[in-house]
CSV table of C-alpha atoms and ligand atoms in Angstrom, one decimal:
chain,number,residue,atom,x,y,z
A,1,MET,CA,0.0,0.0,0.0
A,2,ALA,CA,1.2,3.5,-0.8
A,3,LYS,CA,1.4,6.0,2.0
A,4,ILE,CA,1.4,9.8,2.4
A,5,THR,CA,4.3,10.4,4.8
A,6,ALA,CA,4.5,14.2,4.9
A,7,SER,CA,3.1,17.4,3.5
A,8,VAL,CA,5.1,20.5,2.4
A,9,TYR,CA,3.6,23.9,2.0
A,10,THR,CA,5.3,26.8,0.1
A,11,SER,CA,4.6,30.0,-1.7
A,12,HIS,CA,5.6,30.4,-5.4
A,13,VAL,CA,6.7,33.6,-7.0
A,14,PRO,CA,8.1,33.9,-10.5
A,15,ALA,CA,10.8,36.3,-9.3
A,16,ILE,CA,12.2,33.6,-7.0
A,17,GLY,CA,12.7,31.4,-10.0
A,18,ALA,CA,14.4,34.2,-11.8
A,19,ALA,CA,16.6,35.0,-8.8
A,20,LEU,CA,17.8,31.4,-8.6
A,21,ASP,CA,18.2,31.0,-12.3
A,22,LEU,CA,20.3,34.2,-12.6
A,23,GLY,CA,22.5,33.5,-9.7
A,24,LYS,CA,21.1,36.1,-7.3
A,25,THR,CA,20.4,34.0,-4.2
A,26,GLN,CA,23.2,35.6,-2.2
A,27,GLU,CA,22.0,39.2,-2.9
A,28,PRO,CA,20.7,40.9,0.3
A,29,TYR,CA,17.1,41.0,-0.9
A,30,TRP,CA,17.0,37.3,-1.8
A,31,GLN,CA,19.4,35.7,0.8
A,32,PRO,CA,16.8,35.6,3.6
A,33,VAL,CA,14.2,34.0,1.3
A,34,PHE,CA,16.5,31.1,0.2
A,35,GLN,CA,17.9,30.7,3.6
A,36,GLY,CA,14.4,29.9,4.8
A,37,TYR,CA,14.5,26.8,2.7
A,38,ASP,CA,17.9,25.4,3.8
A,39,PHE,CA,16.3,23.2,6.3
A,40,GLY,CA,13.7,22.0,3.8
A,41,LYS,CA,16.2,21.1,1.2
A,42,GLN,CA,18.2,19.0,3.7
A,43,TRP,CA,15.1,17.5,5.0
A,44,LEU,CA,14.0,16.5,1.5
A,45,LYS,CA,17.3,14.8,0.8
A,46,ASP,CA,16.9,12.9,4.1
A,47,ASN,CA,13.3,12.1,3.4
A,48,LYS,CA,13.3,11.5,-0.3
A,49,PRO,CA,9.9,10.3,-1.4
A,50,ASP,CA,9.1,8.0,-4.3
A,51,VAL,CA,6.6,10.4,-5.7
A,52,ILE,CA,5.5,14.0,-5.0
A,53,PHE,CA,1.8,14.8,-5.5
A,54,LEU,CA,2.2,18.5,-6.1
A,55,VAL,CA,-0.9,20.8,-5.8
A,56,PHE,CA,-0.4,24.0,-7.7
A,57,ASN,CA,-2.1,26.5,-9.9
A,58,ASP,CA,-1.6,27.2,-13.5
A,59,HIS,CA,-1.5,31.0,-14.3
A,60,ALA,CA,-3.3,31.0,-17.6
A,61,THR,CA,-0.3,29.3,-19.1
A,62,ALA,CA,-1.2,25.7,-19.9
A,63,PHE,CA,-5.0,26.2,-19.8
A,64,SER,CA,-5.2,29.8,-21.1
A,65,LEU,CA,-8.5,31.5,-20.3
A,66,GLU,CA,-10.3,29.5,-23.0
A,67,MET,CA,-10.6,26.3,-20.9
A,68,ILE,CA,-10.4,26.4,-17.0
A,69,PRO,CA,-10.8,23.1,-15.2
A,70,THR,CA,-11.4,23.5,-11.5
A,71,PHE,CA,-9.3,20.5,-10.6
A,72,ALA,CA,-6.9,18.8,-13.1
A,73,ILE,CA,-4.7,15.8,-12.5
A,74,GLY,CA,-1.6,15.2,-14.6
A,75,THR,CA,-1.4,11.6,-15.9
A,76,ALA,CA,1.4,12.2,-18.4
A,77,ALA,CA,4.8,10.6,-18.4
A,78,GLU,CA,6.5,14.0,-18.4
A,79,TYR,CA,5.9,17.7,-18.4
A,80,THR,CA,7.9,20.5,-20.0
A,81,PRO,CA,8.7,23.7,-18.1
A,82,ALA,CA,6.5,26.4,-19.7
A,83,ASP,CA,7.6,29.6,-21.5
A,84,GLU,CA,5.9,32.4,-19.5
A,85,GLY,CA,7.3,35.1,-21.7
A,86,TRP,CA,11.1,35.0,-21.1
A,87,GLY,CA,11.7,31.5,-22.4
A,88,PRO,CA,11.3,28.3,-20.3
A,89,ARG,CA,13.1,28.3,-17.0
A,90,PRO,CA,16.5,26.3,-17.2
A,91,VAL,CA,15.2,23.6,-14.9
A,92,PRO,CA,14.8,19.8,-15.5
A,93,LYS,CA,11.8,18.5,-17.1
A,94,VAL,CA,9.2,17.0,-14.7
A,95,ILE,CA,8.9,13.2,-14.8
A,96,GLY,CA,5.3,12.1,-14.0
A,97,HIS,CA,4.0,8.8,-12.5
A,98,PRO,CA,1.2,7.8,-14.9
A,99,GLU,CA,0.4,4.6,-13.0
A,100,LEU,CA,-0.2,6.2,-9.6
A,101,ALA,CA,-1.8,9.3,-11.2
A,102,ALA,CA,-4.4,7.1,-13.1
A,103,HIS,CA,-5.2,5.2,-9.9
A,104,ILE,CA,-5.7,8.5,-8.0
A,105,ALA,CA,-8.0,9.8,-10.9
A,106,GLN,CA,-10.0,6.6,-10.8
A,107,SER,CA,-10.4,6.6,-7.0
A,108,VAL,CA,-11.0,10.3,-6.6
A,109,ILE,CA,-13.6,10.5,-9.4
A,110,GLN,CA,-15.4,7.5,-7.9
A,111,GLN,CA,-15.4,9.4,-4.6
A,112,ASP,CA,-17.5,12.0,-6.5
A,113,PHE,CA,-14.9,14.8,-7.3
A,114,ASP,CA,-14.9,15.7,-10.9
A,115,LEU,CA,-11.3,15.8,-12.1
A,116,THR,CA,-10.0,16.8,-15.5
A,117,ILE,CA,-7.5,14.4,-16.9
A,118,VAL,CA,-4.5,16.0,-18.4
A,119,ASN,CA,-2.2,14.0,-20.7
A,120,LYS,CA,-0.2,17.0,-21.9
A,121,MET,CA,0.7,20.1,-20.1
A,122,ASP,CA,3.5,22.6,-19.8
A,123,VAL,CA,4.1,23.5,-16.2
A,124,ASP,CA,4.6,27.1,-15.0
A,125,HIS,CA,6.2,28.8,-12.0
A,126,GLY,CA,3.3,27.5,-9.9
A,127,LEU,CA,4.9,24.1,-10.1
A,128,THR,CA,8.6,24.7,-10.9
A,129,VAL,CA,9.3,27.4,-8.2
A,130,PRO,CA,8.3,25.1,-5.3
A,131,LEU,CA,10.5,22.4,-6.7
A,132,SER,CA,13.4,24.9,-7.0
A,133,LEU,CA,12.9,26.2,-3.5
A,134,MET,CA,13.0,22.6,-2.1
A,135,CYS,CA,15.6,21.1,-4.4
A,136,GLY,CA,17.9,23.9,-5.5
A,137,GLN,CA,19.4,23.4,-8.9
A,138,PRO,CA,19.7,19.6,-9.5
A,139,GLU,CA,20.4,17.9,-12.9
A,140,ALA,CA,17.1,16.1,-12.4
A,141,TRP,CA,14.3,16.5,-9.9
A,142,PRO,CA,14.7,13.9,-7.1
A,143,CYS,CA,11.6,11.8,-8.0
A,144,PRO,CA,8.5,11.7,-10.2
A,145,VAL,CA,5.9,14.3,-9.7
A,146,ILE,CA,2.1,14.2,-10.1
A,147,PRO,CA,1.0,17.8,-11.0
A,148,PHE,CA,-2.5,18.6,-9.6
A,149,ALA,CA,-3.8,21.9,-10.9
A,150,VAL,CA,-6.5,24.0,-9.1
A,151,ASN,CA,-8.2,27.0,-10.6
A,152,VAL,CA,-7.6,29.9,-8.3
A,153,VAL,CA,-7.2,32.4,-11.2
A,154,GLN,CA,-10.6,32.7,-12.8
A,155,TYR,CA,-13.7,33.1,-10.6
A,156,PRO,CA,-15.6,31.1,-9.4
A,157,VAL,CA,-12.8,29.3,-7.5
A,158,PRO,CA,-13.4,26.2,-5.3
A,159,SER,CA,-13.9,26.8,-1.5
A,160,GLY,CA,-11.5,25.9,1.2
A,161,ARG,CA,-14.0,23.3,2.4
A,162,ARG,CA,-14.1,21.5,-0.9
A,163,CYS,CA,-10.3,21.6,-1.2
A,164,PHE,CA,-10.1,20.0,2.3
A,165,GLU,CA,-12.6,17.3,1.5
A,166,LEU,CA,-10.7,16.6,-1.8
A,167,GLY,CA,-7.5,16.1,0.2
A,168,LYS,CA,-9.3,13.4,2.2
A,169,ALA,CA,-10.2,11.7,-1.0
A,170,ILE,CA,-6.7,11.9,-2.3
A,171,ARG,CA,-5.4,10.3,0.9
A,172,LYS,CA,-7.8,7.4,0.5
A,173,ALA,CA,-6.9,7.1,-3.2
A,174,VAL,CA,-3.1,6.9,-2.4
A,175,GLU,CA,-3.7,4.4,0.5
A,176,SER,CA,-5.6,2.1,-2.0
A,177,PHE,CA,-2.7,1.9,-4.5
A,178,ASP,CA,-1.1,-1.6,-4.1
A,179,LYS,CA,2.5,-0.7,-4.3
A,180,PRO,CA,4.6,0.4,-1.4
A,181,LEU,CA,5.3,4.0,-2.4
A,182,ASN,CA,6.4,6.8,-0.1
A,183,VAL,CA,4.3,9.7,-1.3
A,184,GLN,CA,4.5,13.4,-0.2
A,185,ILE,CA,1.8,15.9,-0.9
A,186,TRP,CA,2.8,19.4,-1.4
A,187,GLY,CA,0.3,22.4,-1.2
A,188,THR,CA,1.6,25.6,-2.9
A,189,GLY,CA,0.9,29.2,-3.7
A,190,GLY,CA,0.0,32.0,-1.4
A,191,MET,CA,0.5,33.6,1.1
A,192,SER,CA,-1.1,37.1,1.1
A,193,HIS,CA,-0.6,39.0,-2.0
A,194,GLN,CA,-2.6,41.2,-4.5
A,195,LEU,CA,-1.2,41.9,-7.9
A,196,GLN,CA,-4.0,44.1,-9.2
A,197,GLY,CA,-6.2,47.1,-8.5
A,198,PRO,CA,-6.0,49.7,-5.9
A,199,ARG,CA,-4.9,47.3,-3.2
A,200,ALA,CA,-2.0,46.0,-5.2
A,201,GLY,CA,0.9,45.2,-2.9
A,202,LEU,CA,-1.3,44.1,0.0
A,203,ILE,CA,0.4,41.9,2.5
A,204,ASN,CA,-1.3,40.7,5.8
A,205,LYS,CA,1.2,39.2,8.2
A,206,GLU,CA,-1.5,38.7,10.9
A,207,PHE,CA,-3.7,36.7,8.6
A,208,ASP,CA,-0.9,34.6,7.2
A,209,ASN,CA,0.4,33.7,10.6
A,210,MET,CA,-3.2,32.9,11.8
A,211,PHE,CA,-3.5,30.7,8.6
A,212,LEU,CA,-0.2,28.9,9.5
A,213,ASP,CA,-1.3,28.3,13.2
A,214,ARG,CA,-4.7,27.0,12.1
A,215,LEU,CA,-3.4,24.9,9.2
A,216,ILE,CA,-1.3,23.1,11.8
A,217,SER,CA,-3.8,22.7,14.7
A,218,ASP,CA,-7.3,23.5,13.4
A,219,PRO,CA,-7.4,22.6,9.7
A,220,GLU,CA,-11.1,21.5,9.9
A,221,GLY,CA,-12.1,25.0,11.3
A,222,LEU,CA,-9.8,26.7,8.9
A,223,ALA,CA,-11.5,25.0,6.0
A,224,SER,CA,-14.7,26.7,6.8
A,225,VAL,CA,-13.2,30.2,6.1
A,226,PRO,CA,-15.3,31.5,3.1
A,227,HIS,CA,-13.6,32.7,-0.1
A,228,ILE,CA,-14.5,36.3,0.6
A,229,ASP,CA,-12.3,36.3,3.7
A,230,TYR,CA,-9.3,35.3,1.7
A,231,VAL,CA,-9.9,38.0,-0.8
A,232,ARG,CA,-10.5,40.6,2.0
A,233,GLU,CA,-7.7,39.6,4.3
A,234,ALA,CA,-5.1,38.0,2.0
A,235,GLY,CA,-5.7,40.0,-1.3
A,236,SER,CA,-7.1,38.7,-4.5
A,237,GLU,CA,-4.2,36.3,-5.1
A,238,GLY,CA,-4.2,35.2,-1.5
A,239,ILE,CA,-6.9,32.8,-2.6
A,240,GLU,CA,-4.1,30.6,-3.8
A,241,LEU,CA,-4.0,29.5,-0.1
A,242,VAL,CA,-6.9,27.2,-0.5
A,243,MET,CA,-4.5,24.7,-2.2
A,244,TRP,CA,-2.7,24.3,1.1
A,245,LEU,CA,-6.0,22.8,2.5
A,246,ILE,CA,-5.9,20.0,-0.1
A,247,ALA,CA,-2.5,18.9,1.2
A,248,ARG,CA,-3.6,19.3,4.8
A,249,GLY,CA,-6.7,17.3,4.2
A,250,ALA,CA,-4.6,14.4,3.1
A,251,MET,CA,-2.8,14.1,6.4
A,252,SER,CA,-3.5,11.2,8.6
A,253,ASP,CA,-4.8,13.1,11.7
A,254,VAL,CA,-7.7,14.3,9.7
A,255,ALA,CA,-8.8,10.7,9.3
A,256,GLY,CA,-8.3,10.0,13.1
A,257,GLY,CA,-4.6,9.4,13.2
A,258,PRO,CA,-2.1,11.2,15.6
A,259,ALA,CA,-1.3,14.8,15.0
A,260,PRO,CA,1.6,15.5,12.6
A,261,THR,CA,5.0,16.8,13.7
A,262,VAL,CA,5.9,20.3,12.5
A,263,LYS,CA,9.4,19.9,11.1
A,264,ASN,CA,9.8,23.5,9.9
A,265,ARG,CA,7.9,26.8,9.8
A,266,PHE,CA,9.2,29.9,8.0
A,267,TYR,CA,7.7,33.2,7.0
A,268,HIS,CA,9.2,36.1,5.3
A,269,VAL,CA,8.0,39.4,3.7
A,270,PRO,CA,8.5,40.3,0.9
A,271,ALA,CA,9.4,38.4,-2.1
A,272,SER,CA,8.3,40.5,-5.0
A,273,ASN,CA,4.7,41.3,-4.0
A,274,THR,CA,4.2,38.2,-2.0
A,275,ALA,CA,4.5,37.0,1.6
A,276,VAL,CA,6.4,33.8,1.6
A,277,GLY,CA,5.3,31.0,3.9
A,278,HIS,CA,6.7,27.5,4.3
A,279,LEU,CA,5.7,24.6,6.4
A,280,ILE,CA,6.8,20.9,6.7
A,281,LEU,CA,4.5,18.5,8.5
A,282,GLU,CA,5.3,14.9,9.0
A,283,ASN,CA,2.8,12.1,9.5
A,284,ASN,CA,3.2,10.1,12.7
B,1,DHB,C1,3.7,37.2,-8.0
B,1,DHB,C2,3.1,36.2,-7.2
B,1,DHB,C3,2.4,35.1,-7.7
B,1,DHB,O1,1.7,34.2,-7.0
B,1,DHB,C4,2.3,35.0,-9.1
B,1,DHB,O2,1.6,34.0,-9.6
B,1,DHB,C5,2.8,36.0,-9.9
B,1,DHB,C6,3.6,37.0,-9.4
B,1,DHB,C7,4.5,38.3,-7.4
B,1,DHB,O3,4.6,38.5,-6.1
B,1,DHB,O4,5.2,39.0,-8.1
B,2,FE,FE1,0.6,32.7,-8.3
């Protein structure tokens, strides 16, 4: 049986990818951001999974605004880093896990979540920047990755509650796979940021830290926060945080197991227009 052993949470910001790719990680502006991931990089080496189930959002890159699935699972053998306007990032291609992905699609759809099946997709900064933050600049990513895209760009977006329930279904799906795989689930995006309109530049440290606190110790309650509260408190792009609830819903305490161990917690403002948050939770 496959098992989810840990969840990792991290923001994504295109400028973080650019800083890494252009050799700027030691510049005073970026050094504290990357330093916040030193622990995580070592932890990932020490706790290398067989597969990463990576919950992220596409930014009108692969799907454009012509077709917008609410939830989409990548079942392909590989994924190419997307060209977001400056050429594709110089990062390894992403190797998928079609067998586990197809099993999860089967199981989750039979648990009544409508997933879009994606057999071809270029992956943008939403997926590659979290991998870069946790892995640095390797020749190849450490393991296969199943990309799971969530629409948080074009309204209406899914609620935190639905995301949390989906996480529970993903845990059941993984645990019903008949090979002994060590799977990590990553929830990415957020934290507070707004890129548009009169409130562009909005950051809310209080909300973000409340979110981190409750994600750890009251995920069920946090899941009932309505979408309008994210927009009001964390900015229009702060809604990316609902993706963290998918990863949290897949942890074993939610299904009655013991509470997870907090291996790392990091928060830093700013990176570009965004508050960077990062958590690692291990199942017990
Ligand atoms: C920024 C943050 C994002 O989440 C994103 O998708 C694009 C830009 C930023 O802070 O610049
Ligand atoms: Fe984003």
